Amino acid sequence: MAASDTLAMPSDDPKSRREDAEIRNLILDHAEAYIRRIGHKKTNVADIADNLDMSRANIYRFFPTRAAIDHGVFARLTDDTLSAITHIAGGPDTAPARLVKILQVLHRRVCEDLIHAPNIHALYVAAYLDNWTVTRLYLQRLTAILAKILREMNASSKLSIDGSAETAQAVVDAMNPFLHPLLVQLRLKNQNDVDTELRGQIAFVLSALGAREA
């Protein structure tokens, strides 16, 4: 793992680890607030430290580089997304319906950030374009959730759907124009009928899997 992706935890003592985790989350809270307001490129350690009445050296105890703070904020945001889709994945709907809902939610979240939180959207664009370690981990976890649904689709029907990580990755690749933050931005900028295109692409994915939404 690159040094900029390392999110340090300074102590091995259980109580100290809890306290360290609280401080780390507090730093990320303030960093995220700055990023939302002025963008990740303008957010700096000095401002975060001053806002927390903390030394810059203490910030660096938890985040070895300035970039690691961006990575930490991004990781928390994607954890929230993964929590939401994990909830959908475990829901009562049919497996195809859950797959469709997850793809719709993922796309909607990108659009919402682009429109209502442009600086968070810019953070996502940077994370994708620079291929951060935390971005790869997020996409791996997303793929694993989709693979589980594909296996359920196979088990609950006469279809021969490959529930492997490779097939789940193919679904992500097919949906990339609607999930990648920069590609979504370009679609909206070109004033495409994105909702119609999204429905068509999801229908294409289901057809390729030999399934249909119940």
JSON list of C-alpha atoms in Angstrom, two decimals:
[
{"chain": "A", "resi": 1, "resn": "MET", "atom": "CA", "xyz": [0.00, 0.00, 0.00]},
{"chain": "A", "resi": 2, "resn": "ALA", "atom": "CA", "xyz": [1.31, 3.44, -0.87]},
{"chain": "A", "resi": 3, "resn": "ALA", "atom": "CA", "xyz": [2.37, 5.73, 1.94]},
{"chain": "A", "resi": 4, "resn": "SER", "atom": "CA", "xyz": [-0.34, 8.22, 1.02]},
{"chain": "A", "resi": 5, "resn": "ASP", "atom": "CA", "xyz": [-2.96, 5.50, 1.47]},
{"chain": "A", "resi": 6, "resn": "THR", "atom": "CA", "xyz": [-1.77, 4.54, 4.95]},
{"chain": "A", "resi": 7, "resn": "LEU", "atom": "CA", "xyz": [-4.17, 5.66, 7.66]},
{"chain": "A", "resi": 8, "resn": "ALA", "atom": "CA", "xyz": [-2.12, 5.38, 10.83]},
{"chain": "A", "resi": 9, "resn": "MET", "atom": "CA", "xyz": [-3.43, 4.16, 14.18]},
{"chain": "A", "resi": 10, "resn": "PRO", "atom": "CA", "xyz": [-0.79, 5.20, 16.72]},
{"chain": "A", "resi": 11, "resn": "SER", "atom": "CA", "xyz": [-1.47, 2.86, 19.66]},
{"chain": "A", "resi": 12, "resn": "ASP", "atom": "CA", "xyz": [-1.90, -0.85, 20.37]},
{"chain": "A", "resi": 13, "resn": "ASP", "atom": "CA", "xyz": [-3.74, -0.39, 23.68]},
{"chain": "A", "resi": 14, "resn": "PRO", "atom": "CA", "xyz": [-7.53, -1.05, 23.26]},
{"chain": "A", "resi": 15, "resn": "LYS", "atom": "CA", "xyz": [-8.60, 2.09, 25.14]},
{"chain": "A", "resi": 16, "resn": "SER", "atom": "CA", "xyz": [-6.05, 4.21, 23.33]},
{"chain": "A", "resi": 17, "resn": "ARG", "atom": "CA", "xyz": [-7.15, 2.72, 20.00]},
{"chain": "A", "resi": 18, "resn": "ARG", "atom": "CA", "xyz": [-10.72, 3.80, 20.70]},
{"chain": "A", "resi": 19, "resn": "GLU", "atom": "CA", "xyz": [-9.56, 7.29, 21.60]},
{"chain": "A", "resi": 20, "resn": "ASP", "atom": "CA", "xyz": [-7.35, 7.40, 18.52]},
{"chain": "A", "resi": 21, "resn": "ALA", "atom": "CA", "xyz": [-10.28, 6.30, 16.34]},
{"chain": "A", "resi": 22, "resn": "GLU", "atom": "CA", "xyz": [-12.40, 9.12, 17.78]},
{"chain": "A", "resi": 23, "resn": "ILE", "atom": "CA", "xyz": [-9.69, 11.68, 17.04]},
{"chain": "A", "resi": 24, "resn": "ARG", "atom": "CA", "xyz": [-9.18, 10.27, 13.56]},
{"chain": "A", "resi": 25, "resn": "ASN", "atom": "CA", "xyz": [-12.91, 10.51, 12.83]},
{"chain": "A", "resi": 26, "resn": "LEU", "atom": "CA", "xyz": [-12.99, 14.04, 14.21]},
{"chain": "A", "resi": 27, "resn": "ILE", "atom": "CA", "xyz": [-10.18, 15.02, 11.85]},
{"chain": "A", "resi": 28, "resn": "LEU", "atom": "CA", "xyz": [-12.07, 13.46, 8.95]},
{"chain": "A", "resi": 29, "resn": "ASP", "atom": "CA", "xyz": [-15.27, 15.25, 9.98]},
{"chain": "A", "resi": 30, "resn": "HIS", "atom": "CA", "xyz": [-13.56, 18.61, 9.76]},
{"chain": "A", "resi": 31, "resn": "ALA", "atom": "CA", "xyz": [-11.66, 17.66, 6.61]},
{"chain": "A", "resi": 32, "resn": "GLU", "atom": "CA", "xyz": [-14.87, 16.62, 4.90]},
{"chain": "A", "resi": 33, "resn": "ALA", "atom": "CA", "xyz": [-16.54, 19.88, 5.92]},
{"chain": "A", "resi": 34, "resn": "TYR", "atom": "CA", "xyz": [-13.65, 21.85, 4.37]},
{"chain": "A", "resi": 35, "resn": "ILE", "atom": "CA", "xyz": [-13.72, 19.70, 1.23]},
{"chain": "A", "resi": 36, "resn": "ARG", "atom": "CA", "xyz": [-17.46, 20.25, 0.82]},
{"chain": "A", "resi": 37, "resn": "ARG", "atom": "CA", "xyz": [-17.00, 23.99, 1.21]},
{"chain": "A", "resi": 38, "resn": "ILE", "atom": "CA", "xyz": [-13.78, 24.77, -0.69]},
{"chain": "A", "resi": 39, "resn": "GLY", "atom": "CA", "xyz": [-12.73, 21.53, -2.40]},
{"chain": "A", "resi": 40, "resn": "HIS", "atom": "CA", "xyz": [-10.05, 18.95, -1.65]},
{"chain": "A", "resi": 41, "resn": "LYS", "atom": "CA", "xyz": [-7.30, 20.82, -3.49]},
{"chain": "A", "resi": 42, "resn": "LYS", "atom": "CA", "xyz": [-7.68, 23.91, -1.30]},
{"chain": "A", "resi": 43, "resn": "THR", "atom": "CA", "xyz": [-8.15, 22.04, 1.96]},
{"chain": "A", "resi": 44, "resn": "ASN", "atom": "CA", "xyz": [-4.91, 21.99, 3.97]},
{"chain": "A", "resi": 45, "resn": "VAL", "atom": "CA", "xyz": [-3.64, 20.48, 7.19]},
{"chain": "A", "resi": 46, "resn": "ALA", "atom": "CA", "xyz": [-3.03, 23.86, 8.81]},
{"chain": "A", "resi": 47, "resn": "ASP", "atom": "CA", "xyz": [-6.69, 24.88, 8.51]},
{"chain": "A", "resi": 48, "resn": "ILE", "atom": "CA", "xyz": [-7.89, 21.54, 9.87]},
{"chain": "A", "resi": 49, "resn": "ALA", "atom": "CA", "xyz": [-5.44, 21.74, 12.76]},
{"chain": "A", "resi": 50, "resn": "ASP", "atom": "CA", "xyz": [-6.40, 25.32, 13.62]},
{"chain": "A", "resi": 51, "resn": "ASN", "atom": "CA", "xyz": [-10.09, 24.45, 13.52]},
{"chain": "A", "resi": 52, "resn": "LEU", "atom": "CA", "xyz": [-9.50, 21.58, 15.93]},
{"chain": "A", "resi": 53, "resn": "ASP", "atom": "CA", "xyz": [-7.07, 23.58, 18.12]},
{"chain": "A", "resi": 54, "resn": "MET", "atom": "CA", "xyz": [-4.56, 20.85, 17.35]},
{"chain": "A", "resi": 55, "resn": "SER", "atom": "CA", "xyz": [-1.00, 20.93, 16.09]},
{"chain": "A", "resi": 56, "resn": "ARG", "atom": "CA", "xyz": [-0.21, 19.91, 12.55]},
{"chain": "A", "resi": 57, "resn": "ALA", "atom": "CA", "xyz": [2.19, 17.35, 13.97]},
{"chain": "A", "resi": 58, "resn": "ASN", "atom": "CA", "xyz": [-0.70, 15.71, 15.77]},
{"chain": "A", "resi": 59, "resn": "ILE", "atom": "CA", "xyz": [-2.70, 15.53, 12.52]},
{"chain": "A", "resi": 60, "resn": "TYR", "atom": "CA", "xyz": [0.25, 13.77, 10.93]},
{"chain": "A", "resi": 61, "resn": "ARG", "atom": "CA", "xyz": [0.23, 11.18, 13.73]},
{"chain": "A", "resi": 62, "resn": "PHE", "atom": "CA", "xyz": [-3.01, 9.90, 12.22]},
{"chain": "A", "resi": 63, "resn": "PHE", "atom": "CA", "xyz": [-2.53, 10.78, 8.56]},
{"chain": "A", "resi": 64, "resn": "PRO", "atom": "CA", "xyz": [1.07, 10.57, 7.34]},
{"chain": "A", "resi": 65, "resn": "THR", "atom": "CA", "xyz": [0.42, 12.77, 4.30]},
{"chain": "A", "resi": 66, "resn": "ARG", "atom": "CA", "xyz": [-2.05, 15.40, 3.20]},
{"chain": "A", "resi": 67, "resn": "ALA", "atom": "CA", "xyz": [-3.28, 13.00, 0.50]},
{"chain": "A", "resi": 68, "resn": "ALA", "atom": "CA", "xyz": [-4.09, 10.39, 3.14]},
{"chain": "A", "resi": 69, "resn": "ILE", "atom": "CA", "xyz": [-6.75, 12.73, 4.53]},
{"chain": "A", "resi": 70, "resn": "ASP", "atom": "CA", "xyz": [-8.46, 12.88, 1.13]},
{"chain": "A", "resi": 71, "resn": "HIS", "atom": "CA", "xyz": [-8.26, 9.10, 0.93]},
{"chain": "A", "resi": 72, "resn": "GLY", "atom": "CA", "xyz": [-9.75, 8.78, 4.40]},
{"chain": "A", "resi": 73, "resn": "VAL", "atom": "CA", "xyz": [-12.68, 11.05, 3.56]},
{"chain": "A", "resi": 74, "resn": "PHE", "atom": "CA", "xyz": [-13.31, 9.17, 0.33]},
{"chain": "A", "resi": 75, "resn": "ALA", "atom": "CA", "xyz": [-13.16, 5.82, 2.16]},
{"chain": "A", "resi": 76, "resn": "ARG", "atom": "CA", "xyz": [-15.80, 6.96, 4.66]},
{"chain": "A", "resi": 77, "resn": "LEU", "atom": "CA", "xyz": [-18.08, 8.18, 1.89]},
{"chain": "A", "resi": 78, "resn": "THR", "atom": "CA", "xyz": [-17.79, 4.91, -0.01]},
{"chain": "A", "resi": 79, "resn": "ASP", "atom": "CA", "xyz": [-18.36, 2.95, 3.21]},
{"chain": "A", "resi": 80, "resn": "ASP", "atom": "CA", "xyz": [-21.70, 4.73, 3.47]},
{"chain": "A", "resi": 81, "resn": "THR", "atom": "CA", "xyz": [-22.54, 3.76, -0.12]},
{"chain": "A", "resi": 82, "resn": "LEU", "atom": "CA", "xyz": [-21.54, 0.14, 0.49]},
{"chain": "A", "resi": 83, "resn": "SER", "atom": "CA", "xyz": [-23.67, 0.07, 3.64]},
{"chain": "A", "resi": 84, "resn": "ALA", "atom": "CA", "xyz": [-26.68, 1.26, 1.64]},
{"chain": "A", "resi": 85, "resn": "ILE", "atom": "CA", "xyz": [-26.29, -1.30, -1.13]},
{"chain": "A", "resi": 86, "resn": "THR", "atom": "CA", "xyz": [-25.53, -4.09, 1.32]},
{"chain": "A", "resi": 87, "resn": "HIS", "atom": "CA", "xyz": [-28.89, -3.33, 2.92]},
{"chain": "A", "resi": 88, "resn": "ILE", "atom": "CA", "xyz": [-30.56, -3.56, -0.50]},
{"chain": "A", "resi": 89, "resn": "ALA", "atom": "CA", "xyz": [-28.69, -6.76, -1.32]},
{"chain": "A", "resi": 90, "resn": "GLY", "atom": "CA", "xyz": [-30.11, -8.41, 1.81]},
{"chain": "A", "resi": 91, "resn": "GLY", "atom": "CA", "xyz": [-33.66, -7.26, 1.15]},
{"chain": "A", "resi": 92, "resn": "PRO", "atom": "CA", "xyz": [-36.78, -9.30, 0.35]},
{"chain": "A", "resi": 93, "resn": "ASP", "atom": "CA", "xyz": [-37.02, -8.50, -3.38]},
{"chain": "A", "resi": 94, "resn": "THR", "atom": "CA", "xyz": [-36.02, -10.96, -6.07]},
{"chain": "A", "resi": 95, "resn": "ALA", "atom": "CA", "xyz": [-32.33, -11.07, -6.90]},
{"chain": "A", "resi": 96, "resn": "PRO", "atom": "CA", "xyz": [-32.78, -9.35, -10.31]},
{"chain": "A", "resi": 97, "resn": "ALA", "atom": "CA", "xyz": [-34.88, -6.61, -8.69]},
{"chain": "A", "resi": 98, "resn": "ARG", "atom": "CA", "xyz": [-32.20, -6.06, -6.04]},
{"chain": "A", "resi": 99, "resn": "LEU", "atom": "CA", "xyz": [-29.51, -5.87, -8.72]},
{"chain": "A", "resi": 100, "resn": "VAL", "atom": "CA", "xyz": [-31.52, -3.24, -10.60]},
{"chain": "A", "resi": 101, "resn": "LYS", "atom": "CA", "xyz": [-32.14, -1.21, -7.45]},
{"chain": "A", "resi": 102, "resn": "ILE", "atom": "CA", "xyz": [-28.45, -1.26, -6.51]},
{"chain": "A", "resi": 103, "resn": "LEU", "atom": "CA", "xyz": [-27.40, -0.03, -9.95]},
{"chain": "A", "resi": 104, "resn": "GLN", "atom": "CA", "xyz": [-30.03, 2.72, -9.79]},
{"chain": "A", "resi": 105, "resn": "VAL", "atom": "CA", "xyz": [-28.91, 3.81, -6.32]},
{"chain": "A", "resi": 106, "resn": "LEU", "atom": "CA", "xyz": [-25.26, 3.89, -7.31]},
{"chain": "A", "resi": 107, "resn": "HIS", "atom": "CA", "xyz": [-26.06, 6.08, -10.32]},
{"chain": "A", "resi": 108, "resn": "ARG", "atom": "CA", "xyz": [-28.35, 8.35, -8.32]},
{"chain": "A", "resi": 109, "resn": "ARG", "atom": "CA", "xyz": [-25.68, 8.96, -5.70]},
{"chain": "A", "resi": 110, "resn": "VAL", "atom": "CA", "xyz": [-23.21, 10.06, -8.36]},
{"chain": "A", "resi": 111, "resn": "CYS", "atom": "CA", "xyz": [-25.79, 12.45, -9.82]},
{"chain": "A", "resi": 112, "resn": "GLU", "atom": "CA", "xyz": [-26.72, 13.85, -6.41]},
{"chain": "A", "resi": 113, "resn": "ASP", "atom": "CA", "xyz": [-23.10, 14.62, -5.57]},
{"chain": "A", "resi": 114, "resn": "LEU", "atom": "CA", "xyz": [-22.55, 16.23, -8.96]},
{"chain": "A", "resi": 115, "resn": "ILE", "atom": "CA", "xyz": [-25.57, 18.51, -8.52]},
{"chain": "A", "resi": 116, "resn": "HIS", "atom": "CA", "xyz": [-25.69, 19.14, -4.79]},
{"chain": "A", "resi": 117, "resn": "ALA", "atom": "CA", "xyz": [-22.10, 18.50, -3.60]},
{"chain": "A", "resi": 118, "resn": "PRO", "atom": "CA", "xyz": [-19.81, 19.38, -6.53]},
{"chain": "A", "resi": 119, "resn": "ASN", "atom": "CA", "xyz": [-16.66, 19.41, -4.39]},
{"chain": "A", "resi": 120, "resn": "ILE", "atom": "CA", "xyz": [-17.37, 15.89, -3.18]},
{"chain": "A", "resi": 121, "resn": "HIS", "atom": "CA", "xyz": [-17.96, 14.91, -6.79]},
{"chain": "A", "resi": 122, "resn": "ALA", "atom": "CA", "xyz": [-14.55, 16.38, -7.66]},
{"chain": "A", "resi": 123, "resn": "LEU", "atom": "CA", "xyz": [-12.99, 14.26, -4.89]},
{"chain": "A", "resi": 124, "resn": "TYR", "atom": "CA", "xyz": [-14.57, 11.16, -6.46]},
{"chain": "A", "resi": 125, "resn": "VAL", "atom": "CA", "xyz": [-13.27, 12.12, -9.90]},
{"chain": "A", "resi": 126, "resn": "ALA", "atom": "CA", "xyz": [-9.75, 12.45, -8.50]},
{"chain": "A", "resi": 127, "resn": "ALA", "atom": "CA", "xyz": [-10.07, 9.13, -6.68]},
{"chain": "A", "resi": 128, "resn": "TYR", "atom": "CA", "xyz": [-11.12, 7.35, -9.88]},
{"chain": "A", "resi": 129, "resn": "LEU", "atom": "CA", "xyz": [-8.71, 9.05, -12.27]},
{"chain": "A", "resi": 130, "resn": "ASP", "atom": "CA", "xyz": [-5.71, 8.63, -9.96]},
{"chain": "A", "resi": 131, "resn": "ASN", "atom": "CA", "xyz": [-6.74, 5.05, -9.13]},
{"chain": "A", "resi": 132, "resn": "TRP", "atom": "CA", "xyz": [-6.33, 5.40, -5.37]},
{"chain": "A", "resi": 133, "resn": "THR", "atom": "CA", "xyz": [-5.89, 2.24, -3.33]},
{"chain": "A", "resi": 134, "resn": "VAL", "atom": "CA", "xyz": [-9.10, 3.04, -1.44]},
{"chain": "A", "resi": 135, "resn": "THR", "atom": "CA", "xyz": [-10.92, 3.34, -4.78]},
{"chain": "A", "resi": 136, "resn": "ARG", "atom": "CA", "xyz": [-9.78, -0.12, -5.82]},
{"chain": "A", "resi": 137, "resn": "LEU", "atom": "CA", "xyz": [-10.84, -1.53, -2.45]},
{"chain": "A", "resi": 138, "resn": "TYR", "atom": "CA", "xyz": [-14.27, 0.09, -2.81]},
{"chain": "A", "resi": 139, "resn": "LEU", "atom": "CA", "xyz": [-14.76, -1.37, -6.28]},
{"chain": "A", "resi": 140, "resn": "GLN", "atom": "CA", "xyz": [-13.62, -4.80, -5.08]},
{"chain": "A", "resi": 141, "resn": "ARG", "atom": "CA", "xyz": [-16.16, -4.75, -2.26]},
{"chain": "A", "resi": 142, "resn": "LEU", "atom": "CA", "xyz": [-18.87, -3.56, -4.65]},
{"chain": "A", "resi": 143, "resn": "THR", "atom": "CA", "xyz": [-18.03, -6.36, -7.06]},
{"chain": "A", "resi": 144, "resn": "ALA", "atom": "CA", "xyz": [-18.25, -8.91, -4.23]},
{"chain": "A", "resi": 145, "resn": "ILE", "atom": "CA", "xyz": [-21.75, -7.72, -3.33]},
{"chain": "A", "resi": 146, "resn": "LEU", "atom": "CA", "xyz": [-22.86, -8.01, -6.96]},
{"chain": "A", "resi": 147, "resn": "ALA", "atom": "CA", "xyz": [-21.28, -11.47, -7.27]},
{"chain": "A", "resi": 148, "resn": "LYS", "atom": "CA", "xyz": [-23.36, -12.65, -4.29]},
{"chain": "A", "resi": 149, "resn": "ILE", "atom": "CA", "xyz": [-26.55, -11.45, -5.98]},
{"chain": "A", "resi": 150, "resn": "LEU", "atom": "CA", "xyz": [-25.57, -13.17, -9.22]},
{"chain": "A", "resi": 151, "resn": "ARG", "atom": "CA", "xyz": [-25.11, -16.43, -7.33]},
{"chain": "A", "resi": 152, "resn": "GLU", "atom": "CA", "xyz": [-28.56, -16.00, -5.82]},
{"chain": "A", "resi": 153, "resn": "MET", "atom": "CA", "xyz": [-30.00, -15.39, -9.28]},
{"chain": "A", "resi": 154, "resn": "ASN", "atom": "CA", "xyz": [-28.43, -18.63, -10.42]},
{"chain": "A", "resi": 155, "resn": "ALA", "atom": "CA", "xyz": [-29.68, -20.59, -7.40]},
{"chain": "A", "resi": 156, "resn": "SER", "atom": "CA", "xyz": [-33.26, -19.31, -7.61]},
{"chain": "A", "resi": 157, "resn": "SER", "atom": "CA", "xyz": [-33.81, -19.92, -11.33]},
{"chain": "A", "resi": 158, "resn": "LYS", "atom": "CA", "xyz": [-33.02, -22.28, -14.18]},
{"chain": "A", "resi": 159, "resn": "LEU", "atom": "CA", "xyz": [-30.47, -19.79, -15.47]},
{"chain": "A", "resi": 160, "resn": "SER", "atom": "CA", "xyz": [-26.79, -20.62, -15.65]},
{"chain": "A", "resi": 161, "resn": "ILE", "atom": "CA", "xyz": [-25.45, -17.32, -14.38]},
{"chain": "A", "resi": 162, "resn": "ASP", "atom": "CA", "xyz": [-21.80, -17.31, -13.47]},
{"chain": "A", "resi": 163, "resn": "GLY", "atom": "CA", "xyz": [-21.59, -15.78, -10.01]},
{"chain": "A", "resi": 164, "resn": "SER", "atom": "CA", "xyz": [-17.86, -15.29, -10.22]},
{"chain": "A", "resi": 165, "resn": "ALA", "atom": "CA", "xyz": [-16.05, -12.06, -9.48]},
{"chain": "A", "resi": 166, "resn": "GLU", "atom": "CA", "xyz": [-15.24, -11.85, -13.20]},
{"chain": "A", "resi": 167, "resn": "THR", "atom": "CA", "xyz": [-18.93, -11.80, -14.16]},
{"chain": "A", "resi": 168, "resn": "ALA", "atom": "CA", "xyz": [-19.70, -9.25, -11.46]},
{"chain": "A", "resi": 169, "resn": "GLN", "atom": "CA", "xyz": [-16.81, -7.15, -12.77]},
{"chain": "A", "resi": 170, "resn": "ALA", "atom": "CA", "xyz": [-18.32, -7.39, -16.25]},
{"chain": "A", "resi": 171, "resn": "VAL", "atom": "CA", "xyz": [-21.56, -5.96, -14.85]},
{"chain": "A", "resi": 172, "resn": "VAL", "atom": "CA", "xyz": [-19.63, -3.07, -13.29]},
{"chain": "A", "resi": 173, "resn": "ASP", "atom": "CA", "xyz": [-17.77, -2.49, -16.56]},
{"chain": "A", "resi": 174, "resn": "ALA", "atom": "CA", "xyz": [-21.02, -2.47, -18.54]},
{"chain": "A", "resi": 175, "resn": "MET", "atom": "CA", "xyz": [-22.52, 0.05, -16.12]},
{"chain": "A", "resi": 176, "resn": "ASN", "atom": "CA", "xyz": [-19.38, 2.19, -15.96]},
{"chain": "A", "resi": 177, "resn": "PRO", "atom": "CA", "xyz": [-20.83, 5.01, -18.12]},
{"chain": "A", "resi": 178, "resn": "PHE", "atom": "CA", "xyz": [-23.46, 5.46, -15.40]},
{"chain": "A", "resi": 179, "resn": "LEU", "atom": "CA", "xyz": [-21.27, 4.84, -12.34]},
{"chain": "A", "resi": 180, "resn": "HIS", "atom": "CA", "xyz": [-17.93, 6.51, -13.11]},
{"chain": "A", "resi": 181, "resn": "PRO", "atom": "CA", "xyz": [-18.21, 10.11, -11.78]},
{"chain": "A", "resi": 182, "resn": "LEU", "atom": "CA", "xyz": [-16.48, 11.73, -14.75]},
{"chain": "A", "resi": 183, "resn": "LEU", "atom": "CA", "xyz": [-18.49, 9.81, -17.35]},
{"chain": "A", "resi": 184, "resn": "VAL", "atom": "CA", "xyz": [-21.74, 10.69, -15.60]},
{"chain": "A", "resi": 185, "resn": "GLN", "atom": "CA", "xyz": [-20.64, 14.32, -15.52]},
{"chain": "A", "resi": 186, "resn": "LEU", "atom": "CA", "xyz": [-20.04, 14.27, -19.28]},
{"chain": "A", "resi": 187, "resn": "ARG", "atom": "CA", "xyz": [-23.42, 12.65, -19.95]},
{"chain": "A", "resi": 188, "resn": "LEU", "atom": "CA", "xyz": [-25.25, 15.29, -17.97]},
{"chain": "A", "resi": 189, "resn": "LYS", "atom": "CA", "xyz": [-23.18, 18.07, -19.54]},
{"chain": "A", "resi": 190, "resn": "ASN", "atom": "CA", "xyz": [-24.18, 16.82, -22.99]},
{"chain": "A", "resi": 191, "resn": "GLN", "atom": "CA", "xyz": [-27.81, 16.91, -21.85]},
{"chain": "A", "resi": 192, "resn": "ASN", "atom": "CA", "xyz": [-28.36, 13.25, -22.60]},
{"chain": "A", "resi": 193, "resn": "ASP", "atom": "CA", "xyz": [-31.63, 11.63, -21.54]},
{"chain": "A", "resi": 194, "resn": "VAL", "atom": "CA", "xyz": [-29.70, 9.85, -18.82]},
{"chain": "A", "resi": 195, "resn": "ASP", "atom": "CA", "xyz": [-32.69, 8.21, -17.13]},
{"chain": "A", "resi": 196, "resn": "THR", "atom": "CA", "xyz": [-33.79, 6.57, -20.37]},
{"chain": "A", "resi": 197, "resn": "GLU", "atom": "CA", "xyz": [-30.22, 5.53, -21.17]},
{"chain": "A", "resi": 198, "resn": "LEU", "atom": "CA", "xyz": [-29.80, 4.10, -17.68]},
{"chain": "A", "resi": 199, "resn": "ARG", "atom": "CA", "xyz": [-32.94, 1.99, -18.01]},
{"chain": "A", "resi": 200, "resn": "GLY", "atom": "CA", "xyz": [-31.76, 0.75, -21.38]},
{"chain": "A", "resi": 201, "resn": "GLN", "atom": "CA", "xyz": [-28.31, -0.19, -20.09]},
{"chain": "A", "resi": 202, "resn": "ILE", "atom": "CA", "xyz": [-29.73, -2.02, -17.09]},
{"chain": "A", "resi": 203, "resn": "ALA", "atom": "CA", "xyz": [-32.09, -3.92, -19.40]},
{"chain": "A", "resi": 204, "resn": "PHE", "atom": "CA", "xyz": [-29.08, -4.80, -21.56]},
{"chain": "A", "resi": 205, "resn": "VAL", "atom": "CA", "xyz": [-27.19, -6.15, -18.52]},
{"chain": "A", "resi": 206, "resn": "LEU", "atom": "CA", "xyz": [-30.15, -8.27, -17.44]},
{"chain": "A", "resi": 207, "resn": "SER", "atom": "CA", "xyz": [-30.56, -9.59, -20.98]},
{"chain": "A", "resi": 208, "resn": "ALA", "atom": "CA", "xyz": [-26.86, -10.49, -21.14]},
{"chain": "A", "resi": 209, "resn": "LEU", "atom": "CA", "xyz": [-27.28, -12.39, -17.89]},
{"chain": "A", "resi": 210, "resn": "GLY", "atom": "CA", "xyz": [-30.35, -14.15, -19.28]},
{"chain": "A", "resi": 211, "resn": "ALA", "atom": "CA", "xyz": [-32.51, -12.62, -16.57]},
{"chain": "A", "resi": 212, "resn": "ARG", "atom": "CA", "xyz": [-35.30, -10.12, -16.30]},
{"chain": "A", "resi": 213, "resn": "GLU", "atom": "CA", "xyz": [-36.55, -7.95, -13.48]},
{"chain": "A", "resi": 214, "resn": "ALA", "atom": "CA", "xyz": [-39.43, -9.64, -11.64]}
]
